[in-house]
mmCIF file of C-alpha atoms in Angstrom:
data_model
loop_
_atom_site.group_PDB
_atom_site.id
_atom_site.type_symbol
_atom_site.label_atom_id
_atom_site.label_comp_id
_atom_site.label_asym_id
_atom_site.label_seq_id
_atom_site.Cartn_x
_atom_site.Cartn_y
_atom_site.Cartn_z
ATOM 1 C CA UNK Z 1 -13.826 9.876 41.407
ATOM 2 C CA UNK Z 2 -14.252 13.234 43.082
ATOM 3 C CA UNK Z 3 -11.607 15.928 43.000
ATOM 4 C CA UNK Z 4 -12.686 17.386 46.361
ATOM 5 C CA UNK Z 5 -9.566 18.703 48.079
ATOM 6 C CA UNK Z 6 -8.203 16.757 50.998
ATOM 7 C CA UNK Z 7 -7.991 19.687 53.435
ATOM 8 C CA UNK Z 8 -9.225 18.191 56.678
ATOM 9 C CA UNK Z 9 -7.170 20.177 59.198
ATOM 10 C CA UNK Z 10 -8.113 23.724 60.107
ATOM 11 C CA UNK Z 11 -5.178 26.129 59.762
ATOM 12 C CA UNK Z 12 -4.541 28.904 62.323
ATOM 13 C CA UNK Z 13 -6.058 31.405 59.838
ATOM 14 C CA UNK Z 14 -9.099 29.135 59.499
ATOM 15 C CA UNK Z 15 -9.463 29.001 63.290
ATOM 16 C CA UNK Z 16 -9.390 32.805 63.395
ATOM 17 C CA UNK Z 17 -12.059 32.994 60.680
ATOM 18 C CA UNK Z 18 -14.344 30.515 62.463
ATOM 19 C CA UNK Z 19 -13.914 32.253 65.811
ATOM 20 C CA UNK Z 20 -14.781 35.613 64.197
ATOM 21 C CA UNK Z 21 -18.347 34.334 63.754
ATOM 22 C CA UNK Z 22 -18.813 33.972 67.505
ATOM 23 C CA UNK Z 23 -20.173 36.578 69.872
ATOM 24 C CA UNK Z 24 -16.891 36.451 71.800
ATOM 25 C CA UNK Z 25 -14.140 35.478 69.323
ATOM 26 C CA UNK Z 26 -11.323 35.719 71.872
ATOM 27 C CA UNK Z 27 -13.146 33.325 74.218
ATOM 28 C CA UNK Z 28 -13.634 30.863 71.372
ATOM 29 C CA UNK Z 29 -9.939 31.098 70.466
ATOM 30 C CA UNK Z 30 -8.987 30.553 74.121
ATOM 31 C CA UNK Z 31 -11.265 27.509 74.338
ATOM 32 C CA UNK Z 32 -9.759 26.010 71.183
ATOM 33 C CA UNK Z 33 -6.246 26.730 72.416
ATOM 34 C CA UNK Z 34 -7.013 24.785 75.588
ATOM 35 C CA UNK Z 35 -9.169 22.113 73.932
ATOM 36 C CA UNK Z 36 -8.486 21.908 70.166
ATOM 37 C CA UNK Z 37 -10.739 18.840 69.946
ATOM 38 C CA UNK Z 38 -13.875 20.649 71.211
ATOM 39 C CA UNK Z 39 -16.729 21.336 68.766
ATOM 40 C CA UNK Z 40 -18.306 24.778 69.226
ATOM 41 C CA UNK Z 41 -21.723 26.265 68.483
ATOM 42 C CA UNK Z 42 -21.362 29.375 66.299
ATOM 43 C CA UNK Z 43 -24.011 31.811 65.078
ATOM 44 C CA UNK Z 44 -24.820 32.061 61.393
ATOM 45 C CA UNK Z 45 -25.690 35.129 59.374
ATOM 46 C CA UNK Z 46 -22.741 37.502 59.655
ATOM 47 C CA UNK Z 47 -19.583 35.584 58.722
ATOM 48 C CA UNK Z 48 -21.274 32.615 57.037
ATOM 49 C CA UNK Z 49 -24.569 30.828 56.477
ATOM 50 C CA UNK Z 50 -24.820 27.042 56.421
ATOM 51 C CA UNK Z 51 -26.807 24.793 54.094
ATOM 52 C CA UNK Z 52 -27.345 21.386 55.677
ATOM 53 C CA UNK Z 53 -28.103 18.292 53.597
ATOM 54 C CA UNK Z 54 -28.366 14.575 54.391
ATOM 55 C CA UNK Z 55 -24.907 12.994 54.122
ATOM 56 C CA UNK Z 56 -25.214 11.188 50.788
ATOM 57 C CA UNK Z 57 -27.003 13.994 48.972
ATOM 58 C CA UNK Z 58 -24.679 16.589 50.517
ATOM 59 C CA UNK Z 59 -21.688 14.613 49.308
ATOM 60 C CA UNK Z 60 -23.197 14.536 45.794
ATOM 61 C CA UNK Z 61 -23.581 18.320 45.950
ATOM 62 C CA UNK Z 62 -19.979 18.677 47.058
ATOM 63 C CA UNK Z 63 -18.813 16.433 44.229
ATOM 64 C CA UNK Z 64 -20.729 18.575 41.707
ATOM 65 C CA UNK Z 65 -19.166 21.746 43.142
ATOM 66 C CA UNK Z 66 -15.638 20.364 42.782
ATOM 67 C CA UNK Z 67 -15.979 18.243 39.617
ATOM 68 C CA UNK Z 68 -18.085 20.598 37.477
ATOM 69 C CA UNK Z 69 -18.185 23.924 39.299
ATOM 70 C CA UNK Z 70 -16.205 26.528 41.193
ATOM 71 C CA UNK Z 71 -15.369 24.408 44.248
ATOM 72 C CA UNK Z 72 -16.661 25.096 47.727
ATOM 73 C CA UNK Z 73 -15.856 26.915 50.895
ATOM 74 C CA UNK Z 74 -15.480 24.982 54.131
ATOM 75 C CA UNK Z 75 -17.596 21.828 54.433
ATOM 76 C CA UNK Z 76 -18.159 19.731 57.550
ATOM 77 C CA UNK Z 77 -20.023 16.586 58.532
ATOM 78 C CA UNK Z 78 -22.043 16.668 61.734
ATOM 79 C CA UNK Z 79 -24.460 13.951 62.915
ATOM 80 C CA UNK Z 80 -25.074 12.464 59.499
ATOM 81 C CA UNK Z 81 -25.465 15.775 57.657
ATOM 82 C CA UNK Z 82 -23.154 17.685 55.372
ATOM 83 C CA UNK Z 83 -22.790 21.357 56.331
ATOM 84 C CA UNK Z 84 -21.904 23.552 53.348
ATOM 85 C CA UNK Z 85 -20.646 26.922 54.552
ATOM 86 C CA UNK Z 86 -22.105 29.602 52.281
ATOM 87 C CA UNK Z 87 -22.081 33.380 51.893
ATOM 88 C CA UNK Z 88 -24.182 35.348 54.395
ATOM 89 C CA UNK Z 89 -27.687 35.818 52.998
ATOM 90 C CA UNK Z 90 -27.761 32.397 51.303
ATOM 91 C CA UNK Z 91 -30.138 30.969 53.913
ATOM 92 C CA UNK Z 92 -32.627 33.750 53.228
ATOM 93 C CA UNK Z 93 -32.485 33.540 49.417
ATOM 94 C CA UNK Z 94 -31.997 29.809 48.724
ATOM 95 C CA UNK Z 95 -35.489 28.617 49.819
ATOM 96 C CA UNK Z 96 -37.207 30.872 47.256
ATOM 97 C CA UNK Z 97 -34.798 29.696 44.538
ATOM 98 C CA UNK Z 98 -35.534 26.081 45.464
ATOM 99 C CA UNK Z 99 -39.284 26.798 45.341
ATOM 100 C CA UNK Z 100 -38.837 28.322 41.896
ATOM 101 C CA UNK Z 101 -37.123 25.095 40.811
ATOM 102 C CA UNK Z 102 -40.136 23.172 42.226
ATOM 103 C CA UNK Z 103 -37.923 21.518 44.847
ATOM 104 C CA UNK Z 104 -39.981 18.919 46.668
ATOM 105 C CA UNK Z 105 -42.613 18.656 43.925
ATOM 106 C CA UNK Z 106 -43.824 15.266 42.721
ATOM 107 C CA UNK Z 107 -41.019 15.194 40.141
ATOM 108 C CA UNK Z 108 -38.361 15.470 42.810
ATOM 109 C CA UNK Z 109 -39.931 13.854 45.862
ATOM 110 C CA UNK Z 110 -36.882 11.577 46.183
ATOM 111 C CA UNK Z 111 -34.719 14.667 46.661
ATOM 112 C CA UNK Z 112 -34.272 15.543 50.337
ATOM 113 C CA UNK Z 113 -35.065 18.938 51.828
ATOM 114 C CA UNK Z 114 -32.165 21.271 52.451
ATOM 115 C CA UNK Z 115 -31.991 23.089 55.781
ATOM 116 C CA UNK Z 116 -30.819 26.698 55.581
ATOM 117 C CA UNK Z 117 -29.216 28.284 58.657
ATOM 118 C CA UNK Z 118 -28.828 32.060 58.592
ATOM 119 C CA UNK Z 119 -29.374 35.085 60.809
ATOM 120 C CA UNK Z 120 -30.759 33.990 64.179
ATOM 121 C CA UNK Z 121 -29.570 30.389 63.769
ATOM 122 C CA UNK Z 122 -26.497 28.637 65.112
ATOM 123 C CA UNK Z 123 -24.672 25.458 64.101
ATOM 124 C CA UNK Z 124 -22.210 23.156 65.788
ATOM 125 C CA UNK Z 125 -18.904 23.210 63.933
ATOM 126 C CA UNK Z 126 -16.265 20.510 64.282
ATOM 127 C CA UNK Z 127 -13.206 21.222 66.365
ATOM 128 C CA UNK Z 128 -10.121 22.562 64.616
ATOM 129 C CA UNK Z 129 -8.309 19.333 65.487
ATOM 130 C CA UNK Z 130 -11.132 17.135 64.136
ATOM 131 C CA UNK Z 131 -9.315 15.182 61.470
ATOM 132 C CA UNK Z 132 -10.452 12.935 58.704
ATOM 133 C CA UNK Z 133 -11.344 10.076 61.034
ATOM 134 C CA UNK Z 134 -14.854 8.744 60.717
ATOM 135 C CA UNK Z 135 -17.094 10.157 63.394
ATOM 136 C CA UNK Z 136 -20.018 12.405 64.148
ATOM 137 C CA UNK Z 137 -18.128 15.642 63.571
ATOM 138 C CA UNK Z 138 -15.298 16.293 61.095
ATOM 139 C CA UNK Z 139 -14.142 18.577 58.315
ATOM 140 C CA UNK Z 140 -14.393 17.471 54.679
ATOM 141 C CA UNK Z 141 -12.965 20.801 53.482
ATOM 142 C CA UNK Z 142 -11.464 22.678 56.421
ATOM 143 C CA UNK Z 143 -11.186 26.466 56.590
ATOM 144 C CA UNK Z 144 -7.621 27.397 55.720
ATOM 145 C CA UNK Z 145 -7.728 31.180 55.291
ATOM 146 C CA UNK Z 146 -9.074 34.254 57.098
ATOM 147 C CA UNK Z 147 -11.340 35.041 54.132
ATOM 148 C CA UNK Z 148 -12.464 31.781 52.468
ATOM 149 C CA UNK Z 149 -14.511 31.920 49.290
ATOM 150 C CA UNK Z 150 -18.115 31.038 50.146
ATOM 151 C CA UNK Z 151 -20.658 30.056 47.502
ATOM 152 C CA UNK Z 152 -23.809 32.138 47.241
ATOM 153 C CA UNK Z 153 -27.382 30.885 46.852
ATOM 154 C CA UNK Z 154 -27.169 30.532 43.057
ATOM 155 C CA UNK Z 155 -24.073 28.309 43.256
ATOM 156 C CA UNK Z 156 -25.625 26.134 45.986
ATOM 157 C CA UNK Z 157 -28.817 25.861 43.912
ATOM 158 C CA UNK Z 158 -26.757 24.875 40.849
ATOM 159 C CA UNK Z 159 -25.032 22.099 42.849
ATOM 160 C CA UNK Z 160 -28.315 20.869 44.374
ATOM 161 C CA UNK Z 161 -30.084 20.684 41.010
ATOM 162 C CA UNK Z 162 -27.206 18.785 39.419
ATOM 163 C CA UNK Z 163 -26.944 16.415 42.369
ATOM 164 C CA UNK Z 164 -30.706 15.833 42.157
ATOM 165 C CA UNK Z 165 -30.524 15.092 38.435
ATOM 166 C CA UNK Z 166 -27.856 12.500 39.106
ATOM 167 C CA UNK Z 167 -29.876 10.974 41.956
ATOM 168 C CA UNK Z 168 -33.321 10.915 40.340
ATOM 169 C CA UNK Z 169 -34.058 9.600 36.899
ATOM 170 C CA UNK Z 170 -36.934 11.480 35.388
ATOM 171 C CA UNK Z 171 -38.763 9.819 32.504
ATOM 172 C CA UNK Z 172 -40.889 11.643 29.947
ATOM 173 C CA UNK Z 173 -43.028 8.525 29.642
ATOM 174 C CA UNK Z 174 -45.806 7.823 32.146
ATOM 175 C CA UNK Z 175 -45.369 4.690 34.264
ATOM 176 C CA UNK Z 176 -46.689 1.534 32.643
ATOM 177 C CA UNK Z 177 -50.096 0.287 33.744
ATOM 178 C CA UNK Z 178 -49.200 -2.841 35.712
ATOM 179 C CA UNK Z 179 -52.613 -4.429 35.104
ATOM 180 C CA UNK Z 180 -52.643 -3.862 31.336
ATOM 181 C CA UNK Z 181 -52.590 -6.793 28.926
ATOM 182 C CA UNK Z 182 -49.698 -6.690 26.486
ATOM 183 C CA UNK Z 183 -50.043 -8.207 23.032
ATOM 184 C CA UNK Z 184 -47.169 -8.996 20.701
ATOM 185 C CA UNK Z 185 -48.066 -7.330 17.416
ATOM 186 C CA UNK Z 186 -44.744 -8.043 15.719
ATOM 187 C CA UNK Z 187 -46.128 -11.187 14.018
ATOM 188 C CA UNK Z 188 -48.932 -9.752 12.008
ATOM 189 C CA UNK Z 189 -50.481 -11.949 9.340
#
């Protein structure tokens, strides 16, 4: 059982933090005041980066962060993907760390690719009023402060590697030859 916190409502400080990422924070705040159920597209790279993973694998990463690691910053679900909000610069550094770990090699081909959104990218974030109801867009861990802790690339890598190890069983033995004849040698004469 995961110990992920059950913070699914964005606090007023969290709304301010999210809006600060936008080009026009006051306009974003005004929109959310009028329509608190409206998702918004926000740029990445200055206030946060986002690492996007398929839902099941992203949830495994989140579980590793909370069960065995330092926790996470805000985390959302949007269109079947988990969006892990990370420190600015993570999107630039994480791909080279993943390559160093041979992410996507034959050993880990069952592990999905992670999408990194940083400077020049934008993501759709759930509305502040998006609760814990099942749907396309909601918060798993909602922003609740003006300065949330955001994991850096090393922490995200740590969570991804541990989630991958749990998802993929790697054997040191080569796969058995399916056409080979097997003889029982336990009854020697």
